[in-house]
mmCIF file of C-alpha atoms and ligand atoms in Angstrom:
data_model
loop_
_atom_site.group_PDB
_atom_site.id
_atom_site.type_symbol
_atom_site.label_atom_id
_atom_site.label_comp_id
_atom_site.label_asym_id
_atom_site.label_seq_id
_atom_site.Cartn_x
_atom_site.Cartn_y
_atom_site.Cartn_z
ATOM 1 C CA MET U 1232 -84.511 -70.026 -147.824
ATOM 2 C CA GLU U 1233 -86.524 -71.445 -145.452
ATOM 3 C CA LEU U 1234 -87.188 -75.166 -144.285
ATOM 4 C CA LYS U 1235 -90.009 -76.951 -144.203
ATOM 5 C CA LYS U 1236 -90.650 -80.158 -142.251
ATOM 6 C CA ILE U 1237 -92.662 -82.955 -144.299
ATOM 7 C CA ASN U 1238 -93.300 -84.849 -141.554
ATOM 8 C CA ASP U 1239 -90.782 -86.227 -138.520
ATOM 9 C CA ASN U 1240 -88.258 -87.787 -141.337
ATOM 10 C CA CYS U 1241 -88.526 -86.036 -144.135
ATOM 11 C CA TYR U 1242 -87.951 -82.000 -144.425
ATOM 12 C CA TYR U 1243 -86.834 -79.333 -147.035
ATOM 13 C CA MET U 1244 -84.927 -76.462 -147.505
ATOM 14 C CA SER U 1245 -87.381 -74.098 -149.699
ATOM 15 C CA SER U 1246 -85.393 -71.997 -152.759
ATOM 16 C CA ALA U 1247 -85.375 -71.575 -155.865
ATOM 17 C CA VAL U 1248 -83.585 -74.769 -155.862
ATOM 18 C CA ASN U 1249 -85.185 -76.488 -153.099
ATOM 19 C CA ILE U 1250 -82.600 -78.901 -150.713
ATOM 20 C CA GLY U 1251 -84.185 -81.882 -149.392
ATOM 21 C CA TYR U 1252 -83.042 -83.629 -145.819
ATOM 22 C CA ILE U 1253 -84.017 -86.946 -144.778
ATOM 23 C CA VAL U 1254 -83.141 -87.562 -140.811
ATOM 24 C CA LYS U 1255 -82.912 -91.094 -138.962
ATOM 25 C CA ASP U 1256 -81.127 -92.103 -135.233
ATOM 26 C CA ASN U 1257 -79.120 -89.085 -134.966
ATOM 27 C CA THR U 1258 -77.558 -89.367 -139.104
ATOM 28 C CA GLY U 1259 -78.712 -86.833 -141.101
ATOM 29 C CA MET U 1260 -78.941 -86.413 -145.300
ATOM 30 C CA LEU U 1261 -78.890 -84.132 -147.528
ATOM 31 C CA ILE U 1262 -80.300 -84.647 -151.082
ATOM 32 C CA ASP U 1263 -78.875 -82.048 -153.116
ATOM 33 C CA THR U 1264 -76.786 -78.872 -152.463
ATOM 34 C CA GLY U 1265 -78.162 -75.467 -154.557
ATOM 35 C CA ILE U 1266 -76.010 -74.059 -156.747
ATOM 36 C CA ASP U 1267 -72.485 -72.769 -155.079
ATOM 37 C CA ASP U 1268 -71.006 -72.690 -151.686
ATOM 38 C CA SER U 1269 -73.342 -69.886 -150.635
ATOM 39 C CA SER U 1270 -76.513 -72.262 -150.719
ATOM 40 C CA ILE U 1271 -74.844 -74.812 -148.980
ATOM 41 C CA LYS U 1272 -73.696 -72.594 -146.170
ATOM 42 C CA LYS U 1273 -77.636 -71.414 -145.782
ATOM 43 C CA ALA U 1274 -78.629 -75.135 -146.088
ATOM 44 C CA VAL U 1275 -75.995 -76.450 -143.267
ATOM 45 C CA LYS U 1276 -76.472 -73.367 -141.235
ATOM 46 C CA LEU U 1277 -80.244 -73.713 -140.681
ATOM 47 C CA LEU U 1278 -79.577 -77.375 -139.933
ATOM 48 C CA SER U 1279 -77.304 -76.043 -137.046
ATOM 49 C CA GLU U 1280 -79.970 -73.970 -136.191
ATOM 50 C CA GLU U 1281 -82.186 -76.850 -135.537
ATOM 51 C CA ASN U 1282 -79.639 -79.450 -133.963
ATOM 52 C CA LEU U 1283 -80.140 -81.146 -136.957
ATOM 53 C CA PRO U 1284 -77.376 -83.757 -137.422
ATOM 54 C CA LEU U 1285 -75.435 -83.905 -141.376
ATOM 55 C CA ASN U 1286 -73.562 -87.186 -142.664
ATOM 56 C CA TYR U 1287 -74.015 -87.755 -146.368
ATOM 57 C CA CYS U 1288 -75.113 -85.527 -149.591
ATOM 58 C CA PHE U 1289 -77.429 -87.850 -152.032
ATOM 59 C CA ILE U 1290 -76.996 -86.111 -155.591
ATOM 60 C CA THR U 1291 -79.814 -86.210 -158.031
ATOM 61 C CA HIS U 1292 -77.995 -84.809 -161.272
ATOM 62 C CA ALA U 1293 -75.128 -83.488 -162.722
ATOM 63 C CA HIS U 1294 -76.652 -79.600 -162.627
ATOM 64 C CA THR U 1295 -75.211 -76.651 -161.719
ATOM 65 C CA ASP U 1296 -78.344 -75.892 -159.375
ATOM 66 C CA HIS U 1297 -78.096 -79.423 -157.483
ATOM 67 C CA PHE U 1298 -74.707 -80.184 -157.078
ATOM 68 C CA GLY U 1299 -72.428 -77.046 -157.061
ATOM 69 C CA GLY U 1300 -72.077 -77.064 -153.630
ATOM 70 C CA ALA U 1301 -71.290 -80.668 -152.777
ATOM 71 C CA SER U 1302 -66.938 -79.418 -152.960
ATOM 72 C CA TYR U 1303 -67.551 -77.735 -149.454
ATOM 73 C CA LEU U 1304 -69.807 -80.570 -148.299
ATOM 74 C CA LYS U 1305 -67.034 -82.713 -149.645
ATOM 75 C CA LYS U 1306 -64.482 -80.512 -147.514
ATOM 76 C CA LYS U 1307 -66.576 -80.702 -144.677
ATOM 77 C CA GLY U 1308 -66.343 -83.860 -144.348
ATOM 78 C CA ILE U 1309 -69.381 -85.149 -145.254
ATOM 79 C CA ARG U 1310 -70.356 -88.659 -147.579
ATOM 80 C CA LEU U 1311 -71.204 -88.014 -151.140
ATOM 81 C CA CYS U 1312 -73.377 -90.512 -153.352
ATOM 82 C CA ALA U 1313 -75.297 -89.810 -157.088
ATOM 83 C CA PRO U 1314 -76.075 -91.949 -159.454
ATOM 84 C CA LYS U 1315 -72.898 -93.217 -161.745
ATOM 85 C CA VAL U 1316 -73.158 -90.802 -164.830
ATOM 86 C CA GLU U 1317 -74.078 -88.054 -163.091
ATOM 87 C CA LYS U 1318 -70.972 -88.960 -161.060
ATOM 88 C CA ALA U 1319 -68.499 -88.649 -163.752
ATOM 89 C CA ILE U 1320 -70.171 -85.511 -164.919
ATOM 90 C CA MET U 1321 -69.267 -83.711 -161.229
ATOM 91 C CA GLU U 1322 -66.444 -85.381 -161.486
ATOM 92 C CA ASN U 1323 -65.693 -83.501 -164.638
ATOM 93 C CA PRO U 1324 -68.334 -80.529 -164.602
ATOM 94 C CA LEU U 1325 -66.292 -79.271 -168.306
ATOM 95 C CA LEU U 1326 -68.560 -81.909 -169.392
ATOM 96 C CA GLU U 1327 -71.673 -80.104 -169.405
ATOM 97 C CA PRO U 1328 -69.888 -76.553 -171.024
ATOM 98 C CA LEU U 1329 -68.433 -79.483 -173.485
ATOM 99 C CA TYR U 1330 -71.539 -81.362 -174.526
ATOM 100 C CA LEU U 1331 -73.570 -77.648 -175.010
ATOM 101 C CA TRP U 1332 -71.172 -76.511 -176.852
ATOM 102 C CA ASN U 1333 -71.569 -79.636 -179.419
ATOM 103 C CA GLY U 1334 -68.560 -81.133 -177.840
ATOM 104 C CA ALA U 1335 -65.716 -79.095 -178.697
ATOM 105 C CA PHE U 1336 -64.026 -76.979 -176.418
ATOM 106 C CA PRO U 1337 -66.470 -74.236 -174.940
ATOM 107 C CA LEU U 1338 -66.782 -70.268 -175.266
ATOM 108 C CA LYS U 1339 -65.407 -69.173 -172.584
ATOM 109 C CA GLU U 1340 -68.401 -67.427 -171.467
ATOM 110 C CA LEU U 1341 -70.148 -71.105 -171.150
ATOM 111 C CA ARG U 1342 -67.829 -71.857 -168.366
ATOM 112 C CA ASN U 1343 -70.088 -70.296 -165.623
ATOM 113 C CA LYS U 1344 -71.260 -71.549 -162.714
ATOM 114 C CA PHE U 1345 -74.783 -72.353 -163.680
ATOM 115 C CA LEU U 1346 -73.026 -74.473 -166.665
ATOM 116 C CA GLU U 1347 -70.220 -75.763 -165.068
ATOM 117 C CA GLY U 1348 -69.564 -76.291 -161.456
ATOM 118 C CA LYS U 1349 -66.963 -76.551 -158.979
ATOM 119 C CA PRO U 1350 -65.242 -80.211 -159.804
ATOM 120 C CA VAL U 1351 -66.100 -82.860 -156.632
ATOM 121 C CA GLU U 1352 -65.408 -86.082 -156.249
ATOM 122 C CA VAL U 1353 -68.327 -88.664 -155.272
ATOM 123 C CA ASP U 1354 -67.128 -91.104 -152.440
ATOM 124 C CA GLU U 1355 -69.856 -94.250 -154.081
ATOM 125 C CA PHE U 1356 -72.631 -94.289 -156.740
ATOM 126 C CA CYS U 1357 -75.570 -95.873 -156.127
ATOM 127 C CA SER U 1358 -77.633 -97.961 -158.429
ATOM 128 C CA PRO U 1359 -81.556 -98.067 -158.976
ATOM 129 C CA GLY U 1360 -83.328 -100.086 -155.891
ATOM 130 C CA ASN U 1361 -82.695 -101.027 -152.011
ATOM 131 C CA MET U 1362 -79.856 -98.385 -151.247
ATOM 132 C CA GLU U 1363 -78.507 -98.714 -147.330
ATOM 133 C CA ILE U 1364 -76.744 -96.270 -146.494
ATOM 134 C CA GLY U 1365 -76.315 -96.068 -142.589
ATOM 135 C CA PRO U 1366 -79.207 -96.461 -140.947
ATOM 136 C CA PHE U 1367 -81.517 -95.359 -144.352
ATOM 137 C CA HIS U 1368 -83.017 -97.694 -145.848
ATOM 138 C CA LEU U 1369 -83.726 -95.952 -149.649
ATOM 139 C CA GLU U 1370 -85.394 -96.653 -152.490
ATOM 140 C CA ILE U 1371 -83.439 -94.847 -155.043
ATOM 141 C CA LEU U 1372 -85.691 -94.795 -158.091
ATOM 142 C CA HIS U 1373 -84.110 -94.505 -161.665
ATOM 143 C CA LEU U 1374 -85.706 -90.984 -163.240
ATOM 144 C CA PRO U 1375 -84.017 -90.208 -166.615
ATOM 145 C CA GLY U 1376 -85.381 -88.011 -169.106
ATOM 146 C CA HIS U 1377 -84.794 -84.223 -167.743
ATOM 147 C CA SER U 1378 -80.397 -85.747 -167.302
ATOM 148 C CA ILE U 1379 -79.756 -89.165 -168.788
ATOM 149 C CA GLY U 1380 -79.371 -91.046 -164.872
ATOM 150 C CA GLN U 1381 -81.083 -88.830 -162.837
ATOM 151 C CA ALA U 1382 -81.795 -90.288 -159.571
ATOM 152 C CA GLY U 1383 -84.861 -89.517 -157.457
ATOM 153 C CA VAL U 1384 -85.299 -90.347 -153.447
ATOM 154 C CA LEU U 1385 -87.968 -92.510 -151.939
ATOM 155 C CA PHE U 1386 -87.862 -92.179 -148.195
ATOM 156 C CA ASN U 1387 -90.355 -93.530 -145.399
ATOM 157 C CA ASP U 1388 -93.109 -92.406 -148.505
ATOM 158 C CA ILE U 1389 -91.288 -89.198 -149.856
ATOM 159 C CA LEU U 1390 -90.262 -88.876 -153.237
ATOM 160 C CA PHE U 1391 -87.558 -86.659 -153.660
ATOM 161 C CA ALA U 1392 -88.003 -86.001 -157.088
ATOM 162 C CA ALA U 1393 -85.258 -83.835 -158.249
ATOM 163 C CA ASP U 1394 -86.450 -81.808 -161.240
ATOM 164 C CA ALA U 1395 -87.854 -85.794 -162.939
ATOM 165 C CA TYR U 1396 -91.102 -83.081 -163.163
ATOM 166 C CA PHE U 1397 -91.426 -79.144 -162.257
ATOM 167 C CA GLY U 1398 -93.927 -77.571 -159.833
ATOM 168 C CA ARG U 1399 -96.638 -75.425 -161.514
ATOM 169 C CA GLU U 1400 -94.438 -72.224 -160.933
ATOM 170 C CA ALA U 1401 -91.244 -73.134 -162.469
ATOM 171 C CA LEU U 1402 -93.130 -75.249 -165.722
ATOM 172 C CA GLU U 1403 -95.252 -72.004 -166.118
ATOM 173 C CA LYS U 1404 -91.771 -69.925 -165.872
ATOM 174 C CA HIS U 1405 -89.400 -71.981 -168.095
ATOM 175 C CA ILE U 1406 -91.817 -72.271 -170.695
ATOM 176 C CA VAL U 1407 -89.331 -74.781 -172.567
ATOM 177 C CA PRO U 1408 -88.063 -77.013 -169.188
ATOM 178 C CA PHE U 1409 -84.503 -78.402 -169.847
ATOM 179 C CA ILE U 1410 -84.810 -81.722 -170.881
ATOM 180 C CA ALA U 1411 -82.485 -84.563 -172.608
ATOM 181 C CA ASP U 1412 -84.299 -87.213 -173.490
ATOM 182 C CA ALA U 1413 -88.113 -86.497 -174.481
ATOM 183 C CA GLN U 1414 -89.331 -90.450 -174.333
ATOM 184 C CA GLN U 1415 -87.933 -91.096 -171.376
ATOM 185 C CA THR U 1416 -88.962 -87.848 -169.882
ATOM 186 C CA ILE U 1417 -93.419 -89.196 -170.860
ATOM 187 C CA GLU U 1418 -92.644 -92.626 -169.870
ATOM 188 C CA THR U 1419 -90.924 -91.013 -166.064
ATOM 189 C CA LEU U 1420 -93.463 -88.583 -165.405
ATOM 190 C CA GLU U 1421 -96.279 -91.668 -166.531
ATOM 191 C CA ARG U 1422 -94.275 -93.845 -164.055
ATOM 192 C CA LEU U 1423 -94.373 -91.767 -161.170
ATOM 193 C CA LYS U 1424 -98.158 -90.960 -161.808
ATOM 194 C CA SER U 1425 -98.583 -94.951 -161.160
ATOM 195 C CA LEU U 1426 -96.134 -95.260 -158.124
ATOM 196 C CA PRO U 1427 -96.885 -95.187 -154.802
ATOM 197 C CA TYR U 1428 -96.117 -92.652 -151.964
ATOM 198 C CA GLU U 1429 -97.796 -90.193 -149.636
ATOM 199 C CA GLY U 1430 -96.650 -86.673 -151.281
ATOM 200 C CA ALA U 1431 -93.648 -85.540 -153.564
ATOM 201 C CA ILE U 1432 -91.233 -82.971 -153.650
ATOM 202 C CA PRO U 1433 -89.928 -81.903 -156.812
ATOM 203 C CA GLY U 1434 -86.615 -80.181 -156.952
ATOM 204 C CA HIS U 1435 -88.381 -76.692 -158.604
ATOM 205 C CA GLY U 1436 -91.430 -76.271 -156.650
ATOM 206 C CA GLU U 1437 -93.262 -77.008 -153.825
ATOM 207 C CA PHE U 1438 -94.072 -79.952 -151.826
ATOM 208 C CA GLU U 1439 -97.449 -82.013 -152.955
ATOM 209 C CA ARG U 1440 -99.163 -84.603 -151.455
ATOM 210 C CA GLU U 1441 -101.545 -85.114 -154.459
ATOM 211 C CA VAL U 1442 -99.231 -84.216 -157.164
ATOM 212 C CA LYS U 1443 -100.923 -86.262 -159.832
ATOM 213 C CA SER U 1444 -102.124 -83.339 -162.432
ATOM 214 C CA THR U 1445 -98.924 -81.797 -161.688
ATOM 215 C CA LEU U 1446 -97.607 -84.633 -163.526
ATOM 216 C CA GLU U 1447 -100.441 -84.811 -166.142
ATOM 217 C CA ALA U 1448 -99.554 -80.494 -166.527
ATOM 218 C CA ASN U 1449 -95.698 -81.591 -167.404
ATOM 219 C CA ILE U 1450 -96.902 -84.752 -169.693
ATOM 220 C CA SER U 1451 -99.005 -82.206 -171.581
ATOM 221 C CA VAL U 1452 -96.512 -78.918 -172.007
ATOM 222 C CA HIS U 1453 -94.321 -81.440 -173.067
ATOM 223 C CA LYS U 1454 -96.808 -83.226 -175.881
ATOM 224 C CA GLU U 1455 -97.976 -79.846 -176.887
ATOM 225 C CA LEU U 1456 -94.546 -78.713 -177.344
ATOM 226 C CA MET U 1457 -94.086 -81.276 -179.854
ATOM 227 C CA ASP U 1458 -96.985 -81.048 -181.574
ATOM 228 C CA LEU U 1459 -96.173 -77.394 -181.762
ATOM 229 C CA VAL U 1460 -92.853 -78.565 -183.611
ATOM 230 C CA LEU U 1461 -94.718 -80.818 -186.121
ATOM 231 C CA GLU U 1462 -96.763 -77.722 -186.649
ATOM 232 C CA ILE U 1463 -94.441 -75.138 -187.834
ATOM 233 C CA VAL U 1464 -93.084 -78.343 -189.734
ATOM 234 C CA GLU U 1465 -96.130 -78.195 -191.582
ATOM 235 C CA GLN U 1466 -96.683 -74.966 -192.339
ATOM 236 C CA ASN U 1467 -93.205 -74.405 -194.168
ATOM 237 C CA GLU U 1468 -94.303 -76.894 -196.923
ATOM 238 C CA GLY U 1469 -92.562 -79.899 -194.935
ATOM 239 C CA LYS U 1470 -89.365 -78.568 -194.500
ATOM 240 C CA LEU U 1471 -87.266 -76.633 -192.347
ATOM 241 C CA SER U 1472 -83.458 -75.865 -191.802
ATOM 242 C CA PHE U 1473 -82.470 -77.214 -188.118
ATOM 243 C CA ASP U 1474 -81.223 -73.764 -187.333
ATOM 244 C CA ASN U 1475 -84.872 -72.348 -188.598
ATOM 245 C CA LEU U 1476 -87.315 -74.492 -187.437
ATOM 246 C CA LEU U 1477 -85.610 -73.867 -183.505
ATOM 247 C CA LYS U 1478 -85.983 -70.211 -184.002
ATOM 248 C CA LYS U 1479 -89.474 -70.344 -184.974
ATOM 249 C CA PHE U 1480 -90.038 -72.689 -182.858
ATOM 250 C CA LEU U 1481 -88.726 -70.176 -179.686
ATOM 251 C CA ASP U 1482 -90.356 -67.460 -181.299
ATOM 252 C CA GLU U 1483 -93.624 -69.361 -181.368
ATOM 253 C CA ASN U 1484 -93.099 -69.596 -177.271
ATOM 254 C CA HIS U 1485 -91.875 -65.727 -177.523
ATOM 255 C CA ILE U 1486 -89.050 -66.739 -175.556
ATOM 256 C CA GLN U 1487 -85.766 -64.499 -176.366
ATOM 257 C CA SER U 1488 -82.642 -65.954 -175.252
ATOM 258 C CA GLY U 1489 -80.786 -63.641 -172.940
ATOM 259 C CA SER U 1490 -77.457 -65.422 -173.435
ATOM 260 C CA ILE U 1491 -75.988 -68.051 -175.564
ATOM 261 C CA GLY U 1492 -75.860 -70.085 -172.823
ATOM 262 C CA GLN U 1493 -79.750 -70.552 -171.897
ATOM 263 C CA TYR U 1494 -80.243 -70.454 -175.696
ATOM 264 C CA LEU U 1495 -78.106 -73.800 -176.112
ATOM 265 C CA LEU U 1496 -80.903 -75.501 -173.169
ATOM 266 C CA TYR U 1497 -82.981 -74.559 -175.276
ATOM 267 C CA ARG U 1498 -81.527 -76.093 -177.741
ATOM 268 C CA THR U 1499 -81.183 -79.328 -175.836
ATOM 269 C CA THR U 1500 -84.748 -79.576 -175.130
ATOM 270 C CA PHE U 1501 -85.295 -79.131 -178.573
ATOM 271 C CA THR U 1502 -83.436 -81.541 -179.837
ATOM 272 C CA ALA U 1503 -84.845 -84.109 -177.743
ATOM 273 C CA TYR U 1504 -87.820 -83.234 -179.480
ATOM 274 C CA ILE U 1505 -86.533 -83.973 -182.478
ATOM 275 C CA THR U 1506 -84.761 -86.928 -181.614
ATOM 276 C CA LYS U 1507 -88.412 -88.670 -180.428
ATOM 277 C CA LEU U 1508 -90.661 -86.984 -183.244
ATOM 278 C CA THR U 1509 -87.551 -88.901 -185.837
ATOM 279 C CA SER U 1510 -88.006 -91.620 -184.092
ATOM 280 C CA ASP U 1511 -91.406 -92.122 -183.977
ATOM 281 C CA GLY U 1512 -91.898 -91.457 -187.819
ATOM 282 C CA LEU U 1513 -93.204 -88.152 -187.419
ATOM 283 C CA VAL U 1514 -91.052 -86.564 -189.268
ATOM 284 C CA LYS U 1515 -87.059 -86.276 -191.459
ATOM 285 C CA THR U 1516 -84.527 -85.791 -189.636
ATOM 286 C CA VAL U 1517 -81.591 -85.696 -192.951
ATOM 287 C CA ILE U 1518 -78.458 -83.889 -194.218
ATOM 288 C CA GLU U 1519 -79.065 -81.538 -197.044
ATOM 289 C CA ASP U 1520 -76.687 -78.555 -198.549
ATOM 290 C CA ASN U 1521 -74.832 -78.642 -195.313
ATOM 291 C CA GLN U 1522 -78.130 -77.992 -193.621
ATOM 292 C CA ILE U 1523 -79.688 -80.871 -190.979
ATOM 293 C CA LEU U 1524 -83.314 -80.449 -192.512
ATOM 294 C CA ILE U 1525 -86.951 -81.354 -190.846
ATOM 295 C CA SER U 1526 -89.035 -82.455 -193.066
ATOM 296 C CA GLN U 1527 -92.220 -84.959 -192.794
HETATM 297 ZN ZN1 LIG T 2651 -81.359 -80.485 -163.058
#
């Protein structure tokens, strides 16, 4: 983990999952926490080595790689804030393996630090719009798609974008990036293209001043993946079971799920594509012979 300075008030700790940091009038705020105690301890150590203050933490969304270290901060007396829906999940983190496992009590192997963070009481929820907290005047942006209630932070013309988009390297690595809602993912990406800011930092990737082409690359990935779903349906006489279509979709992308958890994350993105394609009238989703069928 490395502390990188963007300007006098904005920094980030570059890692597999970035942790943002803003400072003003001897008051500091983290943006996200990394996945566990070990990652947040590294971040806190980096700040103290540079004599940088820490008072608040804003958590962008309830994925464990972004809030897993929050309970450590809470014990240290750091004030936590998060978007409303995401706050509810952080306070009840069983919800993530539960929803991945179709709403049933999850398998033991799904209850790991990648899918279920330590529960943490968040001090306050934040709504989109202007937010005054300590000396900070923040603009909280509602950036749904990757998760339902994800928020980004705009401060001093720098956008902390969470997982609204992935850096190019992360985008290539993930192949099928995680999303919960395809329509909102694309709308959020389009909106970020038109907003004015000096530069942006994603949850996974590096800070960029010119972020437009990275945003476009993200949009293209989702559009191409949805086109692939349509192509597979066409090639199979216009009708496939949901599970069979998902298998063919992963095979076509040369993805081998290494665990049930990973498979379920891919399935969520795939389901988000099916929802969008169905509501756009490009496929039909019906139940037949006790199978969900996707047809033209
Ligand atoms: Zn995420």
